[in-house]
Amino acid sequence: MLDYDEFQRQISFNSSIRKAEKKLLYIKGKGSDYMRLCRCQKIKQVKVEADISADPLWCGRCFANLDMNDFPLPPELKKELQAWIADYGQWIDWENDGIVKGGALMEEQHNMRGVVLAGRVKLTLEDQYDVVFAPAIFSRRIIKNAL
Ligand SMILES: [Zn+2]
């Protein structure tokens, strides 16, 4: 027979596995974008957008994820971009395909941070690329569907 503590531990263990599986499915579902390499002859537009386990830069034409290290960004900006990416999705309730309490605000704050970072990327790369920012819209979509 399980005691209560053991039972609780198992529940939380199972739920973290489910969470990880869900994330993996989510990533796989969008796999083509993640795995595809940009084969555009010349990248013209670079999109700054946060997503799970991806680099923050995307080809604006074919939407392939780009390697941030291929761009001459200052190391401290790369670090901040990485921290920003790591923060992505804290507002997502993976188990219920919903948003956590206060999630819409978290996403909004994440986007505001993104605007500032994208601005710095633009300043660095604007001689070579047209840099644009795409905000996270997960909670906006959830809220819209619920209405
Ligand atoms: Zn491309």
PDB file of N, CA, C and O in Angstrom, residues 3 6 17 23 28 42 44 47 70 76 85 87 109-110 121 129 135 139 146:
ATOM      1  N   ASP A   3       1.900   5.010   0.900  1.00  0.00           N
ATOM      2  CA  ASP A   3       1.501   6.040   1.868  1.00  0.00           C
ATOM      3  C   ASP A   3       1.245   7.351   1.115  1.00  0.00           C
ATOM      4  O   ASP A   3       1.525   7.471  -0.081  1.00  0.00           O
ATOM      5  N   GLU A   6       4.230   9.174  -0.617  1.00  0.00           N
ATOM      6  CA  GLU A   6       4.692   8.449  -1.793  1.00  0.00           C
ATOM      7  C   GLU A   6       3.722   8.693  -2.964  1.00  0.00           C
ATOM      8  O   GLU A   6       4.125   8.917  -4.106  1.00  0.00           O
ATOM      9  N   ILE A  17       6.505  14.175 -16.113  1.00  0.00           N
ATOM     10  CA  ILE A  17       6.754  13.398 -17.330  1.00  0.00           C
ATOM     11  C   ILE A  17       5.780  13.827 -18.423  1.00  0.00           C
ATOM     12  O   ILE A  17       6.170  14.052 -19.564  1.00  0.00           O
ATOM     13  N   LYS A  23       5.732  18.886 -24.186  1.00  0.00           N
ATOM     14  CA  LYS A  23       6.668  19.827 -24.787  1.00  0.00           C
ATOM     15  C   LYS A  23       7.306  19.222 -26.027  1.00  0.00           C
ATOM     16  O   LYS A  23       7.435  19.866 -27.047  1.00  0.00           O
ATOM     17  N   LYS A  28       7.915  18.579 -31.775  1.00  0.00           N
ATOM     18  CA  LYS A  28       7.862  17.713 -32.946  1.00  0.00           C
ATOM     19  C   LYS A  28       6.847  18.202 -33.958  1.00  0.00           C
ATOM     20  O   LYS A  28       7.075  18.145 -35.156  1.00  0.00           O
ATOM     21  N   LYS A  42      20.130  34.254 -50.090  1.00  0.00           N
ATOM     22  CA  LYS A  42      20.615  35.323 -49.238  1.00  0.00           C
ATOM     23  C   LYS A  42      19.504  35.653 -48.248  1.00  0.00           C
ATOM     24  O   LYS A  42      18.353  35.845 -48.667  1.00  0.00           O
ATOM     25  N   LYS A  44      17.412  37.969 -46.249  1.00  0.00           N
ATOM     26  CA  LYS A  44      17.168  39.411 -46.285  1.00  0.00           C
ATOM     27  C   LYS A  44      16.541  39.874 -44.984  1.00  0.00           C
ATOM     28  O   LYS A  44      16.948  40.849 -44.386  1.00  0.00           O
ATOM     29  N   LYS A  47      13.867  37.509 -38.477  1.00  0.00           N
ATOM     30  CA  LYS A  47      12.768  37.703 -37.552  1.00  0.00           C
ATOM     31  C   LYS A  47      13.230  37.298 -36.159  1.00  0.00           C
ATOM     32  O   LYS A  47      13.821  36.242 -35.980  1.00  0.00           O
ATOM     33  N   ASP A  70      25.823  32.470 -36.036  1.00  0.00           N
ATOM     34  CA  ASP A  70      26.214  32.853 -37.395  1.00  0.00           C
ATOM     35  C   ASP A  70      26.132  34.365 -37.604  1.00  0.00           C
ATOM     36  O   ASP A  70      26.452  34.866 -38.677  1.00  0.00           O
ATOM     37  N   GLU A  76      27.165  39.832 -24.992  1.00  0.00           N
ATOM     38  CA  GLU A  76      26.202  40.109 -23.913  1.00  0.00           C
ATOM     39  C   GLU A  76      24.771  40.154 -24.452  1.00  0.00           C
ATOM     40  O   GLU A  76      23.838  39.773 -23.766  1.00  0.00           O
ATOM     41  N   ILE A  85      14.849  33.597 -24.258  1.00  0.00           N
ATOM     42  CA  ILE A  85      14.310  32.351 -24.802  1.00  0.00           C
ATOM     43  C   ILE A  85      13.981  31.375 -23.668  1.00  0.00           C
ATOM     44  O   ILE A  85      12.952  30.710 -23.677  1.00  0.00           O
ATOM     45  N   ASP A  87      13.033  31.988 -20.836  1.00  0.00           N
ATOM     46  CA  ASP A  87      11.862  32.472 -20.119  1.00  0.00           C
ATOM     47  C   ASP A  87      10.565  32.195 -20.898  1.00  0.00           C
ATOM     48  O   ASP A  87       9.463  32.265 -20.361  1.00  0.00           O
ATOM     49  N   GLN A 109       4.762  40.842 -20.838  1.00  0.00           N
ATOM     50  CA  GLN A 109       6.059  41.344 -20.341  1.00  0.00           C
ATOM     51  C   GLN A 109       7.212  40.731 -21.134  1.00  0.00           C
ATOM     52  O   GLN A 109       8.195  41.402 -21.436  1.00  0.00           O
ATOM     53  N   HIS A 110       7.054  39.448 -21.447  1.00  0.00           N
ATOM     54  CA  HIS A 110       8.061  38.751 -22.253  1.00  0.00           C
ATOM     55  C   HIS A 110       8.184  39.428 -23.617  1.00  0.00           C
ATOM     56  O   HIS A 110       9.285  39.645 -24.126  1.00  0.00           O
ATOM     57  N   VAL A 121      19.161  44.002 -31.643  1.00  0.00           N
ATOM     58  CA  VAL A 121      19.599  43.164 -32.768  1.00  0.00           C
ATOM     59  C   VAL A 121      19.565  43.996 -34.046  1.00  0.00           C
ATOM     60  O   VAL A 121      20.488  43.969 -34.862  1.00  0.00           O
ATOM     61  N   TYR A 129      20.680  43.264 -42.713  1.00  0.00           N
ATOM     62  CA  TYR A 129      19.369  42.604 -42.718  1.00  0.00           C
ATOM     63  C   TYR A 129      18.255  43.564 -42.303  1.00  0.00           C
ATOM     64  O   TYR A 129      18.474  44.528 -41.585  1.00  0.00           O
ATOM     65  N   PRO A 135       5.894  38.975 -31.855  1.00  0.00           N
ATOM     66  CA  PRO A 135       5.570  38.692 -30.453  1.00  0.00           C
ATOM     67  C   PRO A 135       4.982  37.291 -30.264  1.00  0.00           C
ATOM     68  O   PRO A 135       4.437  36.715 -31.204  1.00  0.00           O
ATOM     69  N   SER A 139      -1.097  33.197 -25.452  1.00  0.00           N
ATOM     70  CA  SER A 139      -2.231  33.476 -24.562  1.00  0.00           C
ATOM     71  C   SER A 139      -3.306  34.293 -25.256  1.00  0.00           C
ATOM     72  O   SER A 139      -4.484  34.139 -24.988  1.00  0.00           O
ATOM     73  N   ALA A 146     -11.454  31.201 -26.157  1.00  0.00           N
ATOM     74  CA  ALA A 146     -12.356  31.011 -25.024  1.00  0.00           C
ATOM     75  C   ALA A 146     -13.551  31.945 -25.089  1.00  0.00           C
ATOM     76  O   ALA A 146     -14.561  31.724 -24.413  1.00  0.00           O
TER      77      ALA A 146
END
